Amino acid sequence: MAHKMHQVTGKLSVSQSVISKSTFDDVNMSKTSFRNANLSKALIEGVNMANTAFSDVNLSGVQFKNVNMSNVAIKNANLAGMKINGVAVSDLFAAYTAAQNA
């Protein structure tokens, strides 16, 4: 059963629900919280996520393409196998450390 919502300006609270295979198009979801959400195989395209915080998130296998990551901070992250423009991040850190110690 498909449900359509238009011009709803109030707060929507959804919990303990299955809304898989849903489509959100031209939707203002600013200041929205996603907690304990399964977004596996989700397509996130044409999305403005400026000033968004990610905490306790599993991004294994995720691909970022044509992404503006200026001023992004990555803290306490497991970067094993991560590559930037085809270069292993571990190699970048090793080169940086070697240059600092030279």
Short mmCIF file of N, CA and C in Angstrom, two decimals:
data_model
loop_
_atom_site.label_atom_id
_atom_site.label_comp_id
_atom_site.label_asym_id
_atom_site.label_seq_id
_atom_site.Cartn_x
_atom_site.Cartn_y
_atom_site.Cartn_z
N MET A 1 0.84 -1.17 0.00
CA MET A 1 0.00 0.00 0.00
C MET A 1 0.89 1.24 0.00
N ALA A 2 0.67 2.14 -0.92
CA ALA A 2 1.46 3.37 -0.99
C ALA A 2 0.73 4.50 -0.30
N HIS A 3 1.49 5.27 0.46
CA HIS A 3 0.94 6.44 1.14
C HIS A 3 1.66 7.66 0.61
N LYS A 4 0.95 8.71 0.30
CA LYS A 4 1.57 9.95 -0.17
C LYS A 4 1.27 11.05 0.84
N MET A 5 2.32 11.83 1.12
CA MET A 5 2.16 12.96 2.03
C MET A 5 2.63 14.21 1.30
N HIS A 6 1.83 15.24 1.30
CA HIS A 6 2.20 16.49 0.64
C HIS A 6 1.98 17.65 1.60
N GLN A 7 2.87 18.61 1.56
CA GLN A 7 2.74 19.84 2.32
C GLN A 7 2.57 19.60 3.83
N VAL A 8 3.20 18.57 4.35
CA VAL A 8 3.17 18.31 5.78
C VAL A 8 4.31 19.10 6.41
N THR A 9 4.01 19.98 7.33
CA THR A 9 5.04 20.82 7.92
C THR A 9 5.29 20.50 9.38
N GLY A 10 4.55 19.59 9.95
CA GLY A 10 4.73 19.23 11.34
C GLY A 10 5.82 18.19 11.53
N LYS A 11 5.99 17.75 12.74
CA LYS A 11 6.99 16.75 13.08
C LYS A 11 6.42 15.36 12.82
N LEU A 12 7.20 14.55 12.13
CA LEU A 12 6.82 13.16 11.85
C LEU A 12 7.70 12.26 12.68
N SER A 13 7.11 11.36 13.43
CA SER A 13 7.87 10.41 14.24
C SER A 13 7.50 9.00 13.79
N VAL A 14 8.52 8.25 13.36
CA VAL A 14 8.29 6.89 12.90
C VAL A 14 9.19 5.98 13.71
N SER A 15 8.64 4.95 14.32
CA SER A 15 9.46 4.01 15.08
C SER A 15 8.93 2.60 14.88
N GLN A 16 9.84 1.64 15.05
CA GLN A 16 9.53 0.22 14.91
C GLN A 16 8.71 -0.04 13.65
N SER A 17 9.19 0.50 12.53
CA SER A 17 8.47 0.38 11.26
C SER A 17 9.39 -0.14 10.18
N VAL A 18 8.82 -0.78 9.19
CA VAL A 18 9.55 -1.21 8.01
C VAL A 18 9.06 -0.33 6.86
N ILE A 19 9.97 0.51 6.37
CA ILE A 19 9.62 1.35 5.22
C ILE A 19 10.63 1.12 4.10
N SER A 20 11.12 -0.12 4.00
CA SER A 20 12.10 -0.45 2.96
C SER A 20 11.48 -0.21 1.59
N LYS A 21 12.35 0.06 0.62
CA LYS A 21 11.96 0.33 -0.76
C LYS A 21 11.14 1.61 -0.88
N SER A 22 11.24 2.51 0.10
CA SER A 22 10.54 3.79 0.03
C SER A 22 11.36 4.79 -0.77
N THR A 23 10.73 5.79 -1.29
CA THR A 23 11.39 6.85 -2.02
C THR A 23 11.04 8.18 -1.39
N PHE A 24 12.08 8.99 -1.12
CA PHE A 24 11.89 10.34 -0.62
C PHE A 24 12.48 11.26 -1.68
N ASP A 25 11.68 12.06 -2.33
CA ASP A 25 12.15 12.92 -3.42
C ASP A 25 11.72 14.35 -3.14
N ASP A 26 12.66 15.29 -3.25
CA ASP A 26 12.40 16.70 -3.01
C ASP A 26 11.80 16.91 -1.62
N VAL A 27 12.50 16.35 -0.62
CA VAL A 27 12.03 16.38 0.76
C VAL A 27 13.02 17.14 1.63
N ASN A 28 12.54 18.04 2.46
CA ASN A 28 13.38 18.75 3.42
C ASN A 28 13.43 17.91 4.69
N MET A 29 14.58 17.28 4.94
CA MET A 29 14.75 16.45 6.13
C MET A 29 15.79 17.04 7.06
N SER A 30 15.97 18.38 6.99
CA SER A 30 16.96 19.02 7.86
C SER A 30 16.59 18.78 9.33
N LYS A 31 17.62 18.63 10.13
CA LYS A 31 17.49 18.39 11.58
C LYS A 31 16.75 17.09 11.87
N THR A 32 16.78 16.13 10.93
CA THR A 32 16.16 14.82 11.13
C THR A 32 17.17 13.89 11.78
N SER A 33 16.72 13.05 12.68
CA SER A 33 17.58 12.08 13.35
C SER A 33 17.26 10.68 12.83
N PHE A 34 18.33 9.93 12.56
CA PHE A 34 18.19 8.52 12.21
C PHE A 34 18.91 7.75 13.31
N ARG A 35 18.23 6.97 14.08
CA ARG A 35 18.82 6.18 15.15
C ARG A 35 18.43 4.72 14.96
N ASN A 36 19.42 3.85 15.12
CA ASN A 36 19.17 2.41 14.98
C ASN A 36 18.47 2.10 13.65
N ALA A 37 18.93 2.77 12.58
CA ALA A 37 18.31 2.61 11.26
C ALA A 37 19.18 1.74 10.37
N ASN A 38 18.57 0.85 9.64
CA ASN A 38 19.27 0.03 8.66
C ASN A 38 19.13 0.71 7.31
N LEU A 39 20.22 1.34 6.86
CA LEU A 39 20.23 2.02 5.57
C LEU A 39 21.08 1.26 4.56
N SER A 40 21.30 -0.04 4.79
CA SER A 40 22.12 -0.83 3.87
C SER A 40 21.49 -0.81 2.48
N LYS A 41 22.35 -0.72 1.48
CA LYS A 41 21.97 -0.67 0.07
C LYS A 41 21.12 0.54 -0.26
N ALA A 42 21.13 1.57 0.59
CA ALA A 42 20.40 2.80 0.30
C ALA A 42 21.14 3.59 -0.76
N LEU A 43 20.44 4.31 -1.58
CA LEU A 43 21.02 5.23 -2.54
C LEU A 43 20.82 6.63 -2.00
N ILE A 44 21.92 7.31 -1.74
CA ILE A 44 21.87 8.69 -1.24
C ILE A 44 22.53 9.53 -2.32
N GLU A 45 21.72 10.26 -3.06
CA GLU A 45 22.20 10.94 -4.26
C GLU A 45 21.63 12.36 -4.31
N GLY A 46 22.49 13.32 -4.66
CA GLY A 46 22.04 14.70 -4.74
C GLY A 46 21.60 15.23 -3.39
N VAL A 47 22.33 14.86 -2.35
CA VAL A 47 21.94 15.16 -0.98
C VAL A 47 22.91 16.17 -0.36
N ASN A 48 22.40 17.17 0.31
CA ASN A 48 23.21 18.13 1.04
C ASN A 48 23.30 17.67 2.49
N MET A 49 24.49 17.23 2.91
CA MET A 49 24.69 16.75 4.27
C MET A 49 25.70 17.63 5.01
N ALA A 50 25.79 18.90 4.61
CA ALA A 50 26.72 19.82 5.25
C ALA A 50 26.43 19.91 6.75
N ASN A 51 27.48 19.90 7.53
CA ASN A 51 27.39 20.02 9.00
C ASN A 51 26.62 18.88 9.64
N THR A 52 26.68 17.71 9.03
CA THR A 52 26.04 16.51 9.55
C THR A 52 27.04 15.72 10.38
N ALA A 53 26.60 15.11 11.45
CA ALA A 53 27.47 14.30 12.30
C ALA A 53 27.12 12.82 12.14
N PHE A 54 28.17 11.99 12.02
CA PHE A 54 28.01 10.54 11.98
C PHE A 54 28.67 9.99 13.23
N SER A 55 27.99 9.17 13.97
CA SER A 55 28.55 8.58 15.19
C SER A 55 28.16 7.12 15.27
N ASP A 56 29.12 6.27 15.58
CA ASP A 56 28.87 4.82 15.68
C ASP A 56 28.22 4.28 14.41
N VAL A 57 28.85 4.54 13.27
CA VAL A 57 28.31 4.19 11.96
C VAL A 57 29.24 3.19 11.29
N ASN A 58 28.67 2.16 10.67
CA ASN A 58 29.44 1.18 9.90
C ASN A 58 29.38 1.59 8.43
N LEU A 59 30.50 2.08 7.90
CA LEU A 59 30.57 2.49 6.50
C LEU A 59 31.39 1.51 5.66
N SER A 60 31.58 0.28 6.13
CA SER A 60 32.39 -0.67 5.38
C SER A 60 31.77 -0.92 4.01
N GLY A 61 32.61 -0.90 2.99
CA GLY A 61 32.16 -1.15 1.62
C GLY A 61 31.48 0.04 0.95
N VAL A 62 31.39 1.17 1.63
CA VAL A 62 30.73 2.35 1.06
C VAL A 62 31.65 3.00 0.03
N GLN A 63 31.10 3.53 -1.02
CA GLN A 63 31.86 4.26 -2.03
C GLN A 63 31.38 5.71 -2.06
N PHE A 64 32.34 6.62 -2.07
CA PHE A 64 32.03 8.04 -2.21
C PHE A 64 32.53 8.46 -3.58
N LYS A 65 31.66 9.02 -4.41
CA LYS A 65 32.04 9.45 -5.76
C LYS A 65 31.61 10.90 -5.94
N ASN A 66 32.52 11.71 -6.50
CA ASN A 66 32.22 13.12 -6.74
C ASN A 66 31.71 13.81 -5.47
N VAL A 67 32.45 13.63 -4.39
CA VAL A 67 32.04 14.13 -3.08
C VAL A 67 32.94 15.28 -2.65
N ASN A 68 32.35 16.37 -2.18
CA ASN A 68 33.09 17.48 -1.60
C ASN A 68 33.29 17.18 -0.12
N MET A 69 34.52 16.86 0.27
CA MET A 69 34.82 16.51 1.66
C MET A 69 35.70 17.57 2.31
N SER A 70 35.61 18.81 1.84
CA SER A 70 36.41 19.87 2.45
C SER A 70 35.99 20.06 3.90
N ASN A 71 36.98 20.24 4.75
CA ASN A 71 36.78 20.45 6.20
C ASN A 71 36.15 19.26 6.91
N VAL A 72 36.27 18.06 6.34
CA VAL A 72 35.79 16.85 6.99
C VAL A 72 36.81 16.42 8.04
N ALA A 73 36.35 16.02 9.21
CA ALA A 73 37.23 15.51 10.26
C ALA A 73 36.88 14.05 10.51
N ILE A 74 37.90 13.19 10.46
CA ILE A 74 37.70 11.77 10.74
C ILE A 74 38.49 11.46 11.99
N LYS A 75 37.81 11.01 13.03
CA LYS A 75 38.45 10.77 14.32
C LYS A 75 38.18 9.34 14.78
N ASN A 76 39.19 8.74 15.38
CA ASN A 76 39.07 7.39 15.95
C ASN A 76 38.46 6.40 14.95
N ALA A 77 38.96 6.42 13.72
CA ALA A 77 38.41 5.59 12.66
C ALA A 77 39.33 4.43 12.32
N ASN A 78 38.75 3.29 11.99
CA ASN A 78 39.50 2.16 11.46
C ASN A 78 39.59 2.38 9.96
N LEU A 79 40.79 2.71 9.47
CA LEU A 79 40.98 3.04 8.06
C LEU A 79 41.61 1.91 7.27
N ALA A 80 41.61 0.70 7.83
CA ALA A 80 42.22 -0.44 7.15
C ALA A 80 41.58 -0.65 5.77
N GLY A 81 42.41 -0.66 4.74
CA GLY A 81 41.93 -0.88 3.39
C GLY A 81 41.34 0.34 2.71
N MET A 82 41.27 1.47 3.42
CA MET A 82 40.70 2.69 2.84
C MET A 82 41.67 3.29 1.83
N LYS A 83 41.12 3.72 0.71
CA LYS A 83 41.93 4.35 -0.34
C LYS A 83 41.34 5.71 -0.69
N ILE A 84 42.23 6.64 -1.00
CA ILE A 84 41.82 7.94 -1.51
C ILE A 84 42.46 8.09 -2.87
N ASN A 85 41.63 8.25 -3.88
CA ASN A 85 42.11 8.33 -5.27
C ASN A 85 43.05 7.18 -5.61
N GLY A 86 42.72 5.99 -5.13
CA GLY A 86 43.49 4.78 -5.45
C GLY A 86 44.70 4.54 -4.59
N VAL A 87 45.01 5.44 -3.67
CA VAL A 87 46.20 5.30 -2.81
C VAL A 87 45.75 4.88 -1.41
N ALA A 88 46.37 3.83 -0.89
CA ALA A 88 46.02 3.35 0.45
C ALA A 88 46.33 4.43 1.48
N VAL A 89 45.39 4.71 2.35
CA VAL A 89 45.58 5.72 3.38
C VAL A 89 46.75 5.34 4.29
N SER A 90 46.96 4.05 4.53
CA SER A 90 48.09 3.64 5.36
C SER A 90 49.41 4.06 4.71
N ASP A 91 49.49 4.00 3.37
CA ASP A 91 50.70 4.46 2.67
C ASP A 91 50.85 5.98 2.78
N LEU A 92 49.75 6.69 2.72
CA LEU A 92 49.81 8.15 2.87
C LEU A 92 50.32 8.53 4.26
N PHE A 93 49.83 7.85 5.29
CA PHE A 93 50.30 8.12 6.65
C PHE A 93 51.77 7.77 6.81
N ALA A 94 52.19 6.66 6.21
CA ALA A 94 53.60 6.25 6.30
C ALA A 94 54.49 7.29 5.63
N ALA A 95 54.08 7.79 4.47
CA ALA A 95 54.87 8.83 3.78
C ALA A 95 54.90 10.11 4.59
N TYR A 96 53.79 10.47 5.18
CA TYR A 96 53.72 11.67 6.01
C TYR A 96 54.64 11.55 7.22
N THR A 97 54.59 10.41 7.89
CA THR A 97 55.44 10.17 9.06
C THR A 97 56.92 10.21 8.69
N ALA A 98 57.26 9.58 7.55
CA ALA A 98 58.65 9.59 7.09
C ALA A 98 59.12 11.01 6.80
N ALA A 99 58.26 11.81 6.18
CA ALA A 99 58.62 13.20 5.86
C ALA A 99 58.78 14.02 7.14
N GLN A 100 57.96 13.77 8.14
CA GLN A 100 58.06 14.49 9.41
C GLN A 100 59.33 14.14 10.16
N ASN A 101 59.78 12.89 10.03
CA ASN A 101 60.96 12.40 10.74
C ASN A 101 62.26 12.67 9.97
N ALA A 102 62.18 13.18 8.74
CA ALA A 102 63.39 13.40 7.92
C ALA A 102 64.15 14.64 8.36
#
